[in-house]
Coordinates of C-alpha atoms in Angstrom, one line a residue:
M1 CA 140.5 163.3 144.4
S2 CA 140.6 162.0 148.3
A3 CA 142.9 159.5 148.3
L4 CA 144.5 157.3 150.7
P5 CA 147.5 158.6 153.4
G6 CA 150.9 158.5 150.8
T7 CA 149.1 157.6 148.2
T8 CA 148.0 159.9 145.0
G9 CA 144.8 157.9 144.2
R10 CA 143.9 155.1 146.0
R11 CA 140.7 154.4 147.7
R12 CA 140.0 151.6 150.2
I13 CA 136.5 149.3 150.7
Y14 CA 136.3 147.2 154.3
L15 CA 134.1 145.0 152.2
M16 CA 131.8 142.6 154.3
R17 CA 129.5 140.0 154.3
H18 CA 126.5 140.3 156.9
G19 CA 126.4 138.1 160.2
H20 CA 124.5 134.6 160.2
V21 CA 120.9 134.5 159.3
D22 CA 118.6 131.4 159.3
Y23 CA 117.1 131.0 156.3
F24 CA 114.2 129.0 158.5
S25 CA 113.2 131.2 161.1
S26 CA 109.7 132.2 161.8
I27 CA 109.7 135.3 159.5
V28 CA 110.7 133.4 156.6
R29 CA 108.4 130.3 157.2
E30 CA 105.1 133.1 157.4
T31 CA 106.0 135.5 154.8
G32 CA 108.1 133.3 152.7
D33 CA 110.3 135.9 152.2
T34 CA 113.9 135.9 152.3
S35 CA 115.5 138.7 151.9
L36 CA 113.8 140.3 155.4
V37 CA 115.7 137.2 157.3
P38 CA 117.8 139.2 160.6
L39 CA 120.2 138.8 162.2
T40 CA 120.8 135.3 164.5
D41 CA 122.1 136.4 168.0
L42 CA 125.1 134.7 166.5
G43 CA 125.4 137.2 163.4
Q44 CA 125.1 140.1 166.1
A45 CA 127.6 139.4 167.6
Q46 CA 130.0 138.3 165.1
A47 CA 129.0 141.5 163.4
T48 CA 130.0 143.0 167.0
A49 CA 133.2 141.2 166.5
G50 CA 134.0 142.9 163.1
G51 CA 133.2 146.2 164.7
K52 CA 135.6 145.4 167.2
A53 CA 138.2 144.9 164.9
L54 CA 137.7 148.2 162.6
A55 CA 137.2 150.2 166.1
H56 CA 140.1 152.2 164.9
V57 CA 139.2 153.0 161.2
T58 CA 138.0 156.4 160.2
F59 CA 134.9 155.7 157.4
D60 CA 133.7 158.6 155.2
R61 CA 130.9 156.5 153.7
A62 CA 129.7 153.9 155.0
I63 CA 127.0 151.3 152.8
C64 CA 124.9 148.3 152.7
S65 CA 122.6 146.9 150.6
G66 CA 119.0 147.2 152.0
Y67 CA 118.2 144.0 153.4
P68 CA 117.5 144.1 157.3
R69 CA 120.4 141.5 157.8
T70 CA 123.4 144.1 155.7
E71 CA 121.8 146.7 157.7
Q72 CA 122.4 145.1 160.9
T73 CA 125.8 143.8 160.1
A74 CA 126.4 147.7 159.3
R75 CA 125.1 149.6 162.4
G76 CA 126.7 146.8 164.4
V77 CA 130.0 147.5 163.2
L78 CA 129.6 150.9 163.1
A79 CA 128.6 150.7 166.9
E80 CA 131.4 150.0 168.2
L81 CA 133.4 152.5 166.1
D82 CA 136.5 154.5 168.2
T83 CA 136.3 156.7 165.2
P84 CA 133.4 159.7 163.8
V85 CA 130.8 157.0 162.3
P86 CA 129.1 158.2 159.0
E87 CA 125.8 157.8 158.0
L88 CA 124.9 154.5 156.5
E89 CA 123.5 154.3 153.1
V90 CA 121.7 152.3 150.7
D91 CA 122.7 150.8 147.0
K92 CA 119.8 148.2 146.6
R93 CA 122.7 147.5 143.5
L94 CA 124.0 145.4 145.9
V95 CA 121.4 143.2 147.0
E96 CA 122.4 139.2 147.3
L97 CA 121.0 137.5 143.6
H98 CA 118.0 136.4 143.4
G99 CA 117.5 132.7 143.0
G100 CA 114.5 131.1 141.5
G101 CA 113.7 127.2 140.2
F102 CA 115.4 125.0 142.9
G103 CA 112.4 122.4 143.3
P104 CA 110.9 121.8 146.3
I105 CA 112.9 122.9 149.1
N106 CA 111.5 120.8 152.5
D107 CA 114.2 121.4 155.0
R108 CA 117.4 122.7 155.9
D109 CA 119.4 119.6 154.1
D110 CA 117.5 119.8 151.0
I111 CA 118.4 123.6 150.8
A112 CA 122.2 123.1 151.7
A113 CA 122.4 120.1 148.8
V114 CA 120.6 122.8 145.8
M115 CA 123.1 125.7 147.5
T116 CA 126.3 123.8 147.9
F117 CA 127.5 123.8 144.2
A118 CA 125.3 127.5 143.1
F119 CA 128.3 129.4 142.3
D120 CA 130.6 126.8 140.9
Q121 CA 128.3 127.2 137.1
A122 CA 128.8 130.7 137.3
G123 CA 130.9 131.0 134.5
R124 CA 129.3 129.5 131.6
P125 CA 127.0 131.5 128.7
G126 CA 123.7 132.0 130.3
A127 CA 124.4 130.6 133.7
R128 CA 121.8 131.6 136.6
M129 CA 121.5 131.3 140.2
G130 CA 118.6 128.3 140.0
P131 CA 117.0 127.6 136.1
E132 CA 114.1 130.6 137.2
G133 CA 117.1 132.8 139.0
E134 CA 119.3 136.4 138.1
A135 CA 121.6 135.4 135.1
F136 CA 125.3 135.7 137.3
A137 CA 126.3 138.0 134.7
D138 CA 123.5 140.3 135.3
A139 CA 124.2 140.6 139.0
L140 CA 127.6 141.2 137.7
D141 CA 127.0 144.0 136.0
R142 CA 124.7 145.5 138.9
A143 CA 127.3 144.9 141.3
V144 CA 130.8 146.4 139.6
E145 CA 128.4 149.5 138.2
G146 CA 127.2 150.3 142.1
F147 CA 130.7 149.4 143.1
T148 CA 132.2 151.8 140.5
D149 CA 129.8 154.9 140.7
L150 CA 131.4 154.5 144.7
L151 CA 134.9 154.6 143.7
M152 CA 134.0 157.5 140.8
S153 CA 132.1 159.6 143.8
P154 CA 133.7 162.3 145.6
G155 CA 135.3 163.9 148.3
W156 CA 136.0 159.9 150.2
H157 CA 139.2 157.7 151.0
T158 CA 138.0 155.1 153.1
A159 CA 134.5 153.1 152.8
L160 CA 132.8 149.8 154.7
V161 CA 130.6 148.2 152.3
V162 CA 128.1 145.7 153.7
A163 CA 126.8 143.4 151.4
H164 CA 126.0 139.4 150.8
E165 CA 128.6 136.4 149.3
G166 CA 127.2 135.8 146.2
I167 CA 127.7 139.5 145.4
N168 CA 131.6 139.7 147.1
R169 CA 132.4 136.9 145.5
L170 CA 131.2 138.7 142.2
L171 CA 133.4 142.0 143.5
L172 CA 136.1 139.9 143.8
G173 CA 136.3 138.2 141.1
W174 CA 136.1 141.9 138.5
C175 CA 138.6 142.8 141.2
T176 CA 141.1 140.0 140.2
G177 CA 140.0 140.6 136.0
N178 CA 138.5 136.9 135.8
G179 CA 134.8 137.9 136.6
L180 CA 132.6 135.1 136.7
N181 CA 135.7 132.0 136.4
A182 CA 136.9 133.4 139.5
I183 CA 133.9 133.6 142.5
Q184 CA 133.7 129.9 142.8
S185 CA 137.2 129.9 144.6
F186 CA 135.9 133.2 147.0
E187 CA 134.8 131.6 150.1
Q188 CA 132.8 134.2 152.0
D189 CA 132.3 133.3 155.8
P190 CA 129.3 135.4 157.5
A191 CA 130.6 138.8 159.2
C192 CA 133.8 138.2 156.9
I193 CA 136.2 141.3 155.9
N194 CA 137.8 142.0 153.0
I195 CA 140.3 144.5 151.7
I196 CA 140.3 146.2 148.4
D197 CA 142.7 149.2 147.4
V198 CA 141.9 151.0 144.1
D199 CA 144.1 153.1 142.0
L200 CA 142.2 156.0 140.0
A201 CA 143.2 158.5 137.7
P202 CA 142.3 161.3 135.5
A203 CA 141.0 159.8 132.7
E204 CA 143.0 160.4 129.5
S205 CA 140.5 162.2 127.6
G206 CA 140.4 165.1 130.4
E207 CA 137.1 163.9 131.5
G208 CA 136.4 162.8 134.7
T209 CA 138.3 159.2 136.4
E210 CA 139.6 156.1 135.3
I211 CA 140.1 152.9 137.6
L212 CA 144.3 152.0 137.0
R213 CA 144.4 148.9 139.2
K214 CA 142.6 146.7 141.8
I215 CA 144.1 145.7 144.4
I216 CA 143.0 142.7 146.3
K217 CA 144.6 143.4 150.4
A218 CA 143.0 140.8 152.6
V219 CA 139.9 138.1 151.7
N220 CA 137.6 136.3 154.3
V221 CA 138.9 137.9 157.4
T222 CA 136.4 136.6 160.2
P223 CA 137.7 138.1 164.0
Y224 CA 135.8 136.0 165.5
N225 CA 137.7 133.1 164.9
Y226 CA 141.1 134.2 163.0
V227 CA 142.5 131.6 161.7
K228 CA 139.3 129.5 161.1
H229 CA 139.8 126.7 163.6
G230 CA 136.8 124.1 163.4
M231 CA 135.3 126.1 161.3
N232 CA 135.3 123.0 158.4
M233 CA 132.4 123.5 156.9
T234 CA 131.9 126.3 153.9
S235 CA 130.3 129.5 154.4
L236 CA 126.9 128.0 152.6
E237 CA 127.2 124.7 154.7
A238 CA 127.2 126.5 157.4
I239 CA 124.4 129.6 157.2
F240 CA 121.9 126.1 156.4
A241 CA 123.5 124.1 159.0
R242 CA 121.7 123.0 162.5
D243 CA 124.7 124.0 165.0
P244 CA 126.2 126.7 162.6
A245 CA 128.0 127.0 166.1

């Protein structure tokens, strides 16, 4: 099994959130489909900053959720690499939680008010992303399944994964062992970088591989503003702000 240099069975995933988007852009107003929203100019600049920070890293795999905003972020990062660039793959199990049933949304203030505490109740039985949205437990299952399939696949030790705020929170909660009860504490700013190491070993049964432990090396690193000076809003507040900068 491929492993990080100096280790016997450790793999590393650089888990990013996509860059800034505008959910009130013309494409959303015209189609009503937030999955189509692209990065803003600010989001593109954030992705480029992430790529410059990671320019020296050799990635064996690169994966995104397939939404335009994650694909654009991943390609923005890959474009800055000084190392060989892997082909960008898509895993739709990493798409963002599907929300629904929030009621009338007339402007940015309405949606910011609804979404600000969206993750705080995730640990409650049957909790959903809105009354008609996806169950947090179901989203956790699919995200972990995709993550685990990646970890169990052969021939790599360092991967880039670009997903979404909700999915990243779920995966970080899974890494702590506290699942849905931990996700409200993980802030995920646009185009942030998380670093997760996972130790793997042959399964005791003699068939396949098993996860021994998950190590969070870094959380919510923002290369465009490492010390978060002036970033006084939460990521959800900022994403719906009229002036995200």
